[in-house]
JSON list of C-alpha atoms in Angstrom, two decimals:
[
{"chain": "A", "resi": 1, "resn": "PRO", "atom": "CA", "xyz": [6.33, 75.89, 9.37]},
{"chain": "A", "resi": 2, "resn": "GLY", "atom": "CA", "xyz": [7.97, 73.58, 6.84]},
{"chain": "A", "resi": 3, "resn": "HIS", "atom": "CA", "xyz": [11.51, 73.90, 8.25]},
{"chain": "A", "resi": 4, "resn": "VAL", "atom": "CA", "xyz": [13.76, 70.87, 7.65]},
{"chain": "A", "resi": 5, "resn": "GLU", "atom": "CA", "xyz": [16.89, 70.14, 9.69]},
{"chain": "A", "resi": 6, "resn": "THR", "atom": "CA", "xyz": [19.30, 67.42, 8.49]},
{"chain": "A", "resi": 7, "resn": "VAL", "atom": "CA", "xyz": [20.47, 64.88, 11.08]},
{"chain": "A", "resi": 8, "resn": "ALA", "atom": "CA", "xyz": [23.60, 63.22, 9.66]},
{"chain": "A", "resi": 9, "resn": "THR", "atom": "CA", "xyz": [25.82, 62.61, 12.71]},
{"chain": "A", "resi": 10, "resn": "ALA", "atom": "CA", "xyz": [25.59, 61.40, 16.30]},
{"chain": "A", "resi": 11, "resn": "ALA", "atom": "CA", "xyz": [24.10, 64.16, 18.48]},
{"chain": "A", "resi": 12, "resn": "ALA", "atom": "CA", "xyz": [23.60, 66.34, 15.39]},
{"chain": "A", "resi": 13, "resn": "VAL", "atom": "CA", "xyz": [20.91, 68.07, 17.41]},
{"chain": "A", "resi": 14, "resn": "ALA", "atom": "CA", "xyz": [21.80, 68.18, 21.11]},
{"chain": "A", "resi": 15, "resn": "LEU", "atom": "CA", "xyz": [19.11, 69.47, 23.47]},
{"chain": "A", "resi": 16, "resn": "ASP", "atom": "CA", "xyz": [21.38, 70.08, 26.43]},
{"chain": "A", "resi": 17, "resn": "VAL", "atom": "CA", "xyz": [20.00, 73.19, 28.15]},
{"chain": "A", "resi": 18, "resn": "ALA", "atom": "CA", "xyz": [17.82, 72.70, 31.23]},
{"chain": "A", "resi": 19, "resn": "GLY", "atom": "CA", "xyz": [14.23, 73.83, 30.68]},
{"chain": "A", "resi": 20, "resn": "LEU", "atom": "CA", "xyz": [14.55, 74.05, 26.88]},
{"chain": "A", "resi": 21, "resn": "THR", "atom": "CA", "xyz": [11.30, 73.73, 24.93]},
{"chain": "A", "resi": 22, "resn": "VAL", "atom": "CA", "xyz": [11.34, 73.03, 21.19]},
{"chain": "A", "resi": 23, "resn": "VAL", "atom": "CA", "xyz": [8.00, 73.64, 19.48]},
{"chain": "A", "resi": 24, "resn": "GLY", "atom": "CA", "xyz": [7.62, 72.83, 15.80]},
{"chain": "A", "resi": 25, "resn": "LEU", "atom": "CA", "xyz": [5.20, 75.04, 13.92]},
{"chain": "A", "resi": 26, "resn": "GLY", "atom": "CA", "xyz": [2.95, 73.77, 11.14]},
{"chain": "A", "resi": 27, "resn": "ARG", "atom": "CA", "xyz": [1.02, 70.60, 10.55]},
{"chain": "A", "resi": 28, "resn": "GLY", "atom": "CA", "xyz": [0.64, 67.98, 7.86]},
{"chain": "A", "resi": 29, "resn": "SER", "atom": "CA", "xyz": [3.15, 68.55, 5.04]},
{"chain": "A", "resi": 30, "resn": "ARG", "atom": "CA", "xyz": [4.22, 71.84, 6.70]},
{"chain": "A", "resi": 31, "resn": "MET", "atom": "CA", "xyz": [5.23, 70.17, 10.01]},
{"chain": "A", "resi": 32, "resn": "CYS", "atom": "CA", "xyz": [8.84, 70.97, 11.02]},
{"chain": "A", "resi": 33, "resn": "LYS", "atom": "CA", "xyz": [11.02, 67.97, 10.18]},
{"chain": "A", "resi": 34, "resn": "LEU", "atom": "CA", "xyz": [14.24, 66.37, 11.39]},
{"chain": "A", "resi": 35, "resn": "ASN", "atom": "CA", "xyz": [15.50, 64.50, 8.32]},
{"chain": "A", "resi": 36, "resn": "TYR", "atom": "CA", "xyz": [17.86, 61.59, 9.18]},
{"chain": "A", "resi": 37, "resn": "THR", "atom": "CA", "xyz": [20.32, 60.95, 6.34]},
{"chain": "A", "resi": 38, "resn": "ALA", "atom": "CA", "xyz": [22.76, 58.59, 8.12]},
{"chain": "A", "resi": 39, "resn": "THR", "atom": "CA", "xyz": [22.30, 55.47, 10.25]},
{"chain": "A", "resi": 40, "resn": "GLY", "atom": "CA", "xyz": [24.27, 57.04, 13.13]},
{"chain": "A", "resi": 41, "resn": "GLY", "atom": "CA", "xyz": [22.39, 60.35, 13.13]},
{"chain": "A", "resi": 42, "resn": "THR", "atom": "CA", "xyz": [20.67, 61.17, 16.43]},
{"chain": "A", "resi": 43, "resn": "VAL", "atom": "CA", "xyz": [18.86, 63.87, 18.33]},
{"chain": "A", "resi": 44, "resn": "THR", "atom": "CA", "xyz": [19.80, 63.76, 22.00]},
{"chain": "A", "resi": 45, "resn": "VAL", "atom": "CA", "xyz": [18.26, 65.11, 25.20]},
{"chain": "A", "resi": 46, "resn": "ASN", "atom": "CA", "xyz": [20.94, 65.61, 27.84]},
{"chain": "A", "resi": 47, "resn": "ALA", "atom": "CA", "xyz": [19.35, 68.05, 30.29]},
{"chain": "A", "resi": 48, "resn": "VAL", "atom": "CA", "xyz": [16.44, 68.16, 32.72]},
{"chain": "A", "resi": 49, "resn": "ASP", "atom": "CA", "xyz": [12.96, 69.55, 31.99]},
{"chain": "A", "resi": 50, "resn": "VAL", "atom": "CA", "xyz": [13.27, 69.47, 28.17]},
{"chain": "A", "resi": 51, "resn": "ALA", "atom": "CA", "xyz": [10.10, 69.46, 26.06]},
{"chain": "A", "resi": 52, "resn": "ILE", "atom": "CA", "xyz": [9.84, 68.50, 22.38]},
{"chain": "A", "resi": 53, "resn": "ILE", "atom": "CA", "xyz": [6.47, 69.33, 20.86]},
{"chain": "A", "resi": 54, "resn": "ASN", "atom": "CA", "xyz": [5.03, 68.87, 17.35]},
{"chain": "A", "resi": 55, "resn": "MET", "atom": "CA", "xyz": [8.16, 67.73, 15.50]},
{"chain": "A", "resi": 56, "resn": "LYS", "atom": "CA", "xyz": [8.44, 65.18, 12.69]},
{"chain": "A", "resi": 57, "resn": "PHE", "atom": "CA", "xyz": [11.38, 62.75, 12.89]},
{"chain": "A", "resi": 58, "resn": "GLU", "atom": "CA", "xyz": [11.85, 61.08, 9.48]},
{"chain": "A", "resi": 59, "resn": "ALA", "atom": "CA", "xyz": [14.27, 58.27, 8.61]},
{"chain": "A", "resi": 60, "resn": "THR", "atom": "CA", "xyz": [15.38, 58.58, 4.99]},
{"chain": "A", "resi": 61, "resn": "VAL", "atom": "CA", "xyz": [17.89, 55.69, 5.16]},
{"chain": "A", "resi": 62, "resn": "SER", "atom": "CA", "xyz": [17.67, 52.11, 6.33]},
{"chain": "A", "resi": 63, "resn": "ALA", "atom": "CA", "xyz": [18.44, 51.18, 9.94]},
{"chain": "A", "resi": 64, "resn": "VAL", "atom": "CA", "xyz": [18.82, 54.54, 11.69]},
{"chain": "A", "resi": 65, "resn": "THR", "atom": "CA", "xyz": [19.92, 53.26, 15.10]},
{"chain": "A", "resi": 66, "resn": "ILE", "atom": "CA", "xyz": [18.00, 55.74, 17.32]},
{"chain": "A", "resi": 67, "resn": "GLY", "atom": "CA", "xyz": [15.77, 58.67, 16.41]},
{"chain": "A", "resi": 68, "resn": "LEU", "atom": "CA", "xyz": [15.51, 60.42, 19.77]},
{"chain": "A", "resi": 69, "resn": "SER", "atom": "CA", "xyz": [17.92, 59.46, 22.54]},
{"chain": "A", "resi": 70, "resn": "ILE", "atom": "CA", "xyz": [16.97, 60.63, 26.02]},
{"chain": "A", "resi": 71, "resn": "LEU", "atom": "CA", "xyz": [20.24, 60.26, 27.85]},
{"chain": "A", "resi": 72, "resn": "THR", "atom": "CA", "xyz": [20.90, 59.12, 31.42]},
{"chain": "A", "resi": 73, "resn": "LEU", "atom": "CA", "xyz": [19.40, 61.37, 34.13]},
{"chain": "A", "resi": 74, "resn": "ALA", "atom": "CA", "xyz": [17.55, 63.65, 31.68]},
{"chain": "A", "resi": 75, "resn": "THR", "atom": "CA", "xyz": [14.56, 63.88, 34.03]},
{"chain": "A", "resi": 76, "resn": "ASN", "atom": "CA", "xyz": [11.11, 65.32, 33.39]},
{"chain": "A", "resi": 77, "resn": "CYS", "atom": "CA", "xyz": [11.34, 65.14, 29.60]},
{"chain": "A", "resi": 78, "resn": "LEU", "atom": "CA", "xyz": [8.16, 65.68, 27.58]},
{"chain": "A", "resi": 79, "resn": "VAL", "atom": "CA", "xyz": [7.72, 64.35, 24.03]},
{"chain": "A", "resi": 80, "resn": "LYS", "atom": "CA", "xyz": [4.31, 65.49, 22.79]},
{"chain": "A", "resi": 81, "resn": "GLY", "atom": "CA", "xyz": [2.58, 65.41, 19.43]},
{"chain": "A", "resi": 82, "resn": "CYS", "atom": "CA", "xyz": [5.66, 64.21, 17.55]},
{"chain": "A", "resi": 83, "resn": "HIS", "atom": "CA", "xyz": [5.65, 61.94, 14.50]},
{"chain": "A", "resi": 84, "resn": "PHE", "atom": "CA", "xyz": [8.32, 59.28, 13.87]},
{"chain": "A", "resi": 85, "resn": "THR", "atom": "CA", "xyz": [8.07, 58.10, 10.26]},
{"chain": "A", "resi": 86, "resn": "SER", "atom": "CA", "xyz": [10.10, 56.78, 7.38]},
{"chain": "A", "resi": 87, "resn": "GLU", "atom": "CA", "xyz": [10.50, 58.15, 3.88]},
{"chain": "A", "resi": 88, "resn": "THR", "atom": "CA", "xyz": [10.16, 54.72, 2.24]},
{"chain": "A", "resi": 89, "resn": "GLY", "atom": "CA", "xyz": [8.07, 52.33, 4.32]},
{"chain": "A", "resi": 90, "resn": "ALA", "atom": "CA", "xyz": [9.64, 49.08, 3.13]},
{"chain": "A", "resi": 91, "resn": "THR", "atom": "CA", "xyz": [13.30, 50.02, 3.61]},
{"chain": "A", "resi": 92, "resn": "ASP", "atom": "CA", "xyz": [13.76, 53.05, 5.87]},
{"chain": "A", "resi": 93, "resn": "GLU", "atom": "CA", "xyz": [13.23, 52.95, 9.64]},
{"chain": "A", "resi": 94, "resn": "PHE", "atom": "CA", "xyz": [14.38, 53.89, 13.10]},
{"chain": "A", "resi": 95, "resn": "ASN", "atom": "CA", "xyz": [15.53, 50.71, 14.85]},
{"chain": "A", "resi": 96, "resn": "ARG", "atom": "CA", "xyz": [14.30, 52.47, 17.98]},
{"chain": "A", "resi": 97, "resn": "SER", "atom": "CA", "xyz": [12.28, 55.67, 17.62]},
{"chain": "A", "resi": 98, "resn": "ILE", "atom": "CA", "xyz": [12.80, 56.76, 21.25]},
{"chain": "A", "resi": 99, "resn": "ASN", "atom": "CA", "xyz": [15.54, 55.29, 23.43]},
{"chain": "A", "resi": 100, "resn": "VAL", "atom": "CA", "xyz": [15.43, 56.14, 27.15]},
{"chain": "A", "resi": 101, "resn": "GLY", "atom": "CA", "xyz": [18.53, 55.92, 29.35]},
{"chain": "A", "resi": 102, "resn": "VAL", "atom": "CA", "xyz": [18.83, 55.22, 33.06]},
{"chain": "A", "resi": 103, "resn": "GLY", "atom": "CA", "xyz": [17.18, 57.52, 35.60]},
{"chain": "A", "resi": 104, "resn": "CYS", "atom": "CA", "xyz": [15.03, 59.56, 33.20]},
{"chain": "A", "resi": 105, "resn": "ASP", "atom": "CA", "xyz": [12.35, 59.88, 35.87]},
{"chain": "A", "resi": 106, "resn": "GLY", "atom": "CA", "xyz": [9.19, 61.84, 35.12]},
{"chain": "A", "resi": 107, "resn": "LEU", "atom": "CA", "xyz": [9.25, 61.06, 31.38]},
{"chain": "A", "resi": 108, "resn": "VAL", "atom": "CA", "xyz": [6.04, 61.73, 29.44]},
{"chain": "A", "resi": 109, "resn": "ILE", "atom": "CA", "xyz": [5.48, 60.52, 25.86]},
{"chain": "A", "resi": 110, "resn": "GLU", "atom": "CA", "xyz": [2.02, 61.49, 24.68]},
{"chain": "A", "resi": 111, "resn": "ASP", "atom": "CA", "xyz": [-0.06, 62.12, 21.57]},
{"chain": "A", "resi": 112, "resn": "CYS", "atom": "CA", "xyz": [2.73, 60.86, 19.28]},
{"chain": "A", "resi": 113, "resn": "LYS", "atom": "CA", "xyz": [2.58, 58.76, 16.11]},
{"chain": "A", "resi": 114, "resn": "MET", "atom": "CA", "xyz": [5.25, 56.16, 15.42]},
{"chain": "A", "resi": 115, "resn": "ASP", "atom": "CA", "xyz": [4.93, 54.32, 12.13]},
{"chain": "A", "resi": 116, "resn": "MET", "atom": "CA", "xyz": [7.71, 52.02, 10.94]},
{"chain": "A", "resi": 117, "resn": "THR", "atom": "CA", "xyz": [5.42, 50.00, 8.63]},
{"chain": "A", "resi": 118, "resn": "LEU", "atom": "CA", "xyz": [7.48, 47.29, 6.90]},
{"chain": "A", "resi": 119, "resn": "GLY", "atom": "CA", "xyz": [10.99, 48.34, 7.94]},
{"chain": "A", "resi": 120, "resn": "GLY", "atom": "CA", "xyz": [12.92, 46.04, 10.27]},
{"chain": "A", "resi": 121, "resn": "ALA", "atom": "CA", "xyz": [12.58, 48.14, 13.42]},
{"chain": "A", "resi": 122, "resn": "ALA", "atom": "CA", "xyz": [13.14, 46.61, 16.86]},
{"chain": "A", "resi": 123, "resn": "ALA", "atom": "CA", "xyz": [10.91, 48.82, 19.07]},
{"chain": "A", "resi": 124, "resn": "ALA", "atom": "CA", "xyz": [9.20, 52.20, 19.00]},
{"chain": "A", "resi": 125, "resn": "ILE", "atom": "CA", "xyz": [9.97, 53.04, 22.64]},
{"chain": "A", "resi": 126, "resn": "SER", "atom": "CA", "xyz": [12.83, 51.40, 24.51]},
{"chain": "A", "resi": 127, "resn": "LEU", "atom": "CA", "xyz": [13.35, 51.86, 28.25]},
{"chain": "A", "resi": 128, "resn": "VAL", "atom": "CA", "xyz": [16.99, 50.80, 28.53]},
{"chain": "A", "resi": 129, "resn": "GLY", "atom": "CA", "xyz": [17.52, 51.16, 32.26]},
{"chain": "A", "resi": 130, "resn": "ALA", "atom": "CA", "xyz": [15.72, 51.83, 35.52]},
{"chain": "A", "resi": 131, "resn": "THR", "atom": "CA", "xyz": [13.48, 54.87, 35.17]},
{"chain": "A", "resi": 132, "resn": "ASN", "atom": "CA", "xyz": [10.67, 55.84, 37.55]},
{"chain": "A", "resi": 133, "resn": "ASP", "atom": "CA", "xyz": [7.30, 57.50, 36.89]},
{"chain": "A", "resi": 134, "resn": "VAL", "atom": "CA", "xyz": [6.94, 57.11, 33.13]},
{"chain": "A", "resi": 135, "resn": "LEU", "atom": "CA", "xyz": [3.71, 58.01, 31.36]},
{"chain": "A", "resi": 136, "resn": "ILE", "atom": "CA", "xyz": [3.15, 56.74, 27.81]},
{"chain": "A", "resi": 137, "resn": "GLN", "atom": "CA", "xyz": [-0.34, 57.79, 26.71]},
{"chain": "A", "resi": 138, "resn": "ARG", "atom": "CA", "xyz": [-2.55, 58.40, 23.68]},
{"chain": "A", "resi": 139, "resn": "ASN", "atom": "CA", "xyz": [0.07, 57.31, 21.14]},
{"chain": "A", "resi": 140, "resn": "MET", "atom": "CA", "xyz": [-0.44, 55.48, 17.84]},
{"chain": "A", "resi": 141, "resn": "ILE", "atom": "CA", "xyz": [2.41, 53.00, 17.47]},
{"chain": "A", "resi": 142, "resn": "ARG", "atom": "CA", "xyz": [2.40, 50.88, 14.31]},
{"chain": "A", "resi": 143, "resn": "GLY", "atom": "CA", "xyz": [5.10, 48.80, 12.72]},
{"chain": "A", "resi": 144, "resn": "ASP", "atom": "CA", "xyz": [6.74, 45.47, 12.11]},
{"chain": "A", "resi": 145, "resn": "TYR", "atom": "CA", "xyz": [8.71, 45.43, 15.38]},
{"chain": "A", "resi": 146, "resn": "SER", "atom": "CA", "xyz": [11.00, 42.48, 16.05]},
{"chain": "A", "resi": 147, "resn": "VAL", "atom": "CA", "xyz": [11.04, 43.06, 19.84]},
{"chain": "A", "resi": 148, "resn": "GLY", "atom": "CA", "xyz": [7.74, 44.88, 20.44]},
{"chain": "A", "resi": 149, "resn": "ASN", "atom": "CA", "xyz": [6.09, 48.28, 20.22]},
{"chain": "A", "resi": 150, "resn": "ILE", "atom": "CA", "xyz": [7.32, 49.13, 23.74]},
{"chain": "A", "resi": 151, "resn": "GLU", "atom": "CA", "xyz": [10.24, 47.37, 25.41]},
{"chain": "A", "resi": 152, "resn": "SER", "atom": "CA", "xyz": [11.87, 47.47, 28.80]},
{"chain": "A", "resi": 153, "resn": "SER", "atom": "CA", "xyz": [15.32, 45.93, 28.88]},
{"chain": "A", "resi": 154, "resn": "THR", "atom": "CA", "xyz": [18.10, 45.43, 31.44]},
{"chain": "A", "resi": 155, "resn": "THR", "atom": "CA", "xyz": [17.04, 46.88, 34.83]},
{"chain": "A", "resi": 156, "resn": "ALA", "atom": "CA", "xyz": [13.28, 47.17, 35.36]},
{"chain": "A", "resi": 157, "resn": "SER", "atom": "CA", "xyz": [11.65, 50.57, 35.46]},
{"chain": "A", "resi": 158, "resn": "THR", "atom": "CA", "xyz": [8.98, 51.33, 38.07]},
{"chain": "A", "resi": 159, "resn": "ASN", "atom": "CA", "xyz": [5.64, 53.10, 37.91]},
{"chain": "A", "resi": 160, "resn": "VAL", "atom": "CA", "xyz": [5.42, 52.88, 34.13]},
{"chain": "A", "resi": 161, "resn": "HIS", "atom": "CA", "xyz": [1.90, 53.81, 33.04]},
{"chain": "A", "resi": 162, "resn": "ILE", "atom": "CA", "xyz": [0.88, 52.84, 29.49]},
{"chain": "A", "resi": 163, "resn": "LEU", "atom": "CA", "xyz": [-2.58, 54.31, 28.91]},
{"chain": "A", "resi": 164, "resn": "ASP", "atom": "CA", "xyz": [-4.95, 54.70, 25.94]},
{"chain": "A", "resi": 165, "resn": "ASN", "atom": "CA", "xyz": [-2.41, 53.79, 23.23]},
{"chain": "A", "resi": 166, "resn": "VAL", "atom": "CA", "xyz": [-3.06, 51.99, 19.96]},
{"chain": "A", "resi": 167, "resn": "LEU", "atom": "CA", "xyz": [-0.34, 49.37, 19.51]},
{"chain": "A", "resi": 168, "resn": "LEU", "atom": "CA", "xyz": [-0.28, 47.57, 16.15]},
{"chain": "A", "resi": 169, "resn": "ASN", "atom": "CA", "xyz": [2.47, 45.14, 15.24]},
{"chain": "A", "resi": 170, "resn": "GLY", "atom": "CA", "xyz": [2.76, 43.37, 11.89]},
{"chain": "A", "resi": 171, "resn": "ARG", "atom": "CA", "xyz": [4.49, 40.36, 13.41]},
{"chain": "A", "resi": 172, "resn": "SER", "atom": "CA", "xyz": [2.27, 37.53, 14.51]},
{"chain": "A", "resi": 173, "resn": "ASP", "atom": "CA", "xyz": [4.68, 36.33, 17.22]},
{"chain": "A", "resi": 174, "resn": "ASP", "atom": "CA", "xyz": [4.95, 39.59, 19.22]},
{"chain": "A", "resi": 175, "resn": "ILE", "atom": "CA", "xyz": [2.72, 40.84, 22.02]},
{"chain": "A", "resi": 176, "resn": "ASN", "atom": "CA", "xyz": [3.47, 44.57, 21.53]},
{"chain": "A", "resi": 177, "resn": "ALA", "atom": "CA", "xyz": [4.71, 45.39, 25.05]},
{"chain": "A", "resi": 178, "resn": "VAL", "atom": "CA", "xyz": [7.52, 43.20, 26.40]},
{"chain": "A", "resi": 179, "resn": "GLU", "atom": "CA", "xyz": [10.01, 43.00, 29.20]},
{"chain": "A", "resi": 180, "resn": "VAL", "atom": "CA", "xyz": [13.35, 41.52, 28.17]}
]
């Protein structure tokens, strides 16, 4: 509980072992934290069957490009109970909290909180390429997203289930879930 890991470079934390499960201990102020101190800092998933549970991802600088990058063909990834936040609500943010590559079939994102408040974030969850059987459920996604809370861009994904989420966007011209 209370452990803090600094994320200052691309792939600073690389989850690249099949079947790896990372479980953060603690809750509230004692939740394990990944502290992003550079715009190019990322945590990557580059293996199958990886689970990330109960971790806090915190942007401490403006315009962190991607918080968690699930790379191409990293199938059956689970992101559960994680928090994506910013140190200073008006200036710090993840442009995209979770970015999903092509072919990340079987992805589950559940029970997470994503709060980018007033920062200029684009989207909380971005499905960049064709991915099949995605479940996004019971998340609280709040921010001032320029694209939308959840976006699907380039090639369409199939069997994407978005269930029981709370999607709040501070922009009056966005509909929260969009296909680009």
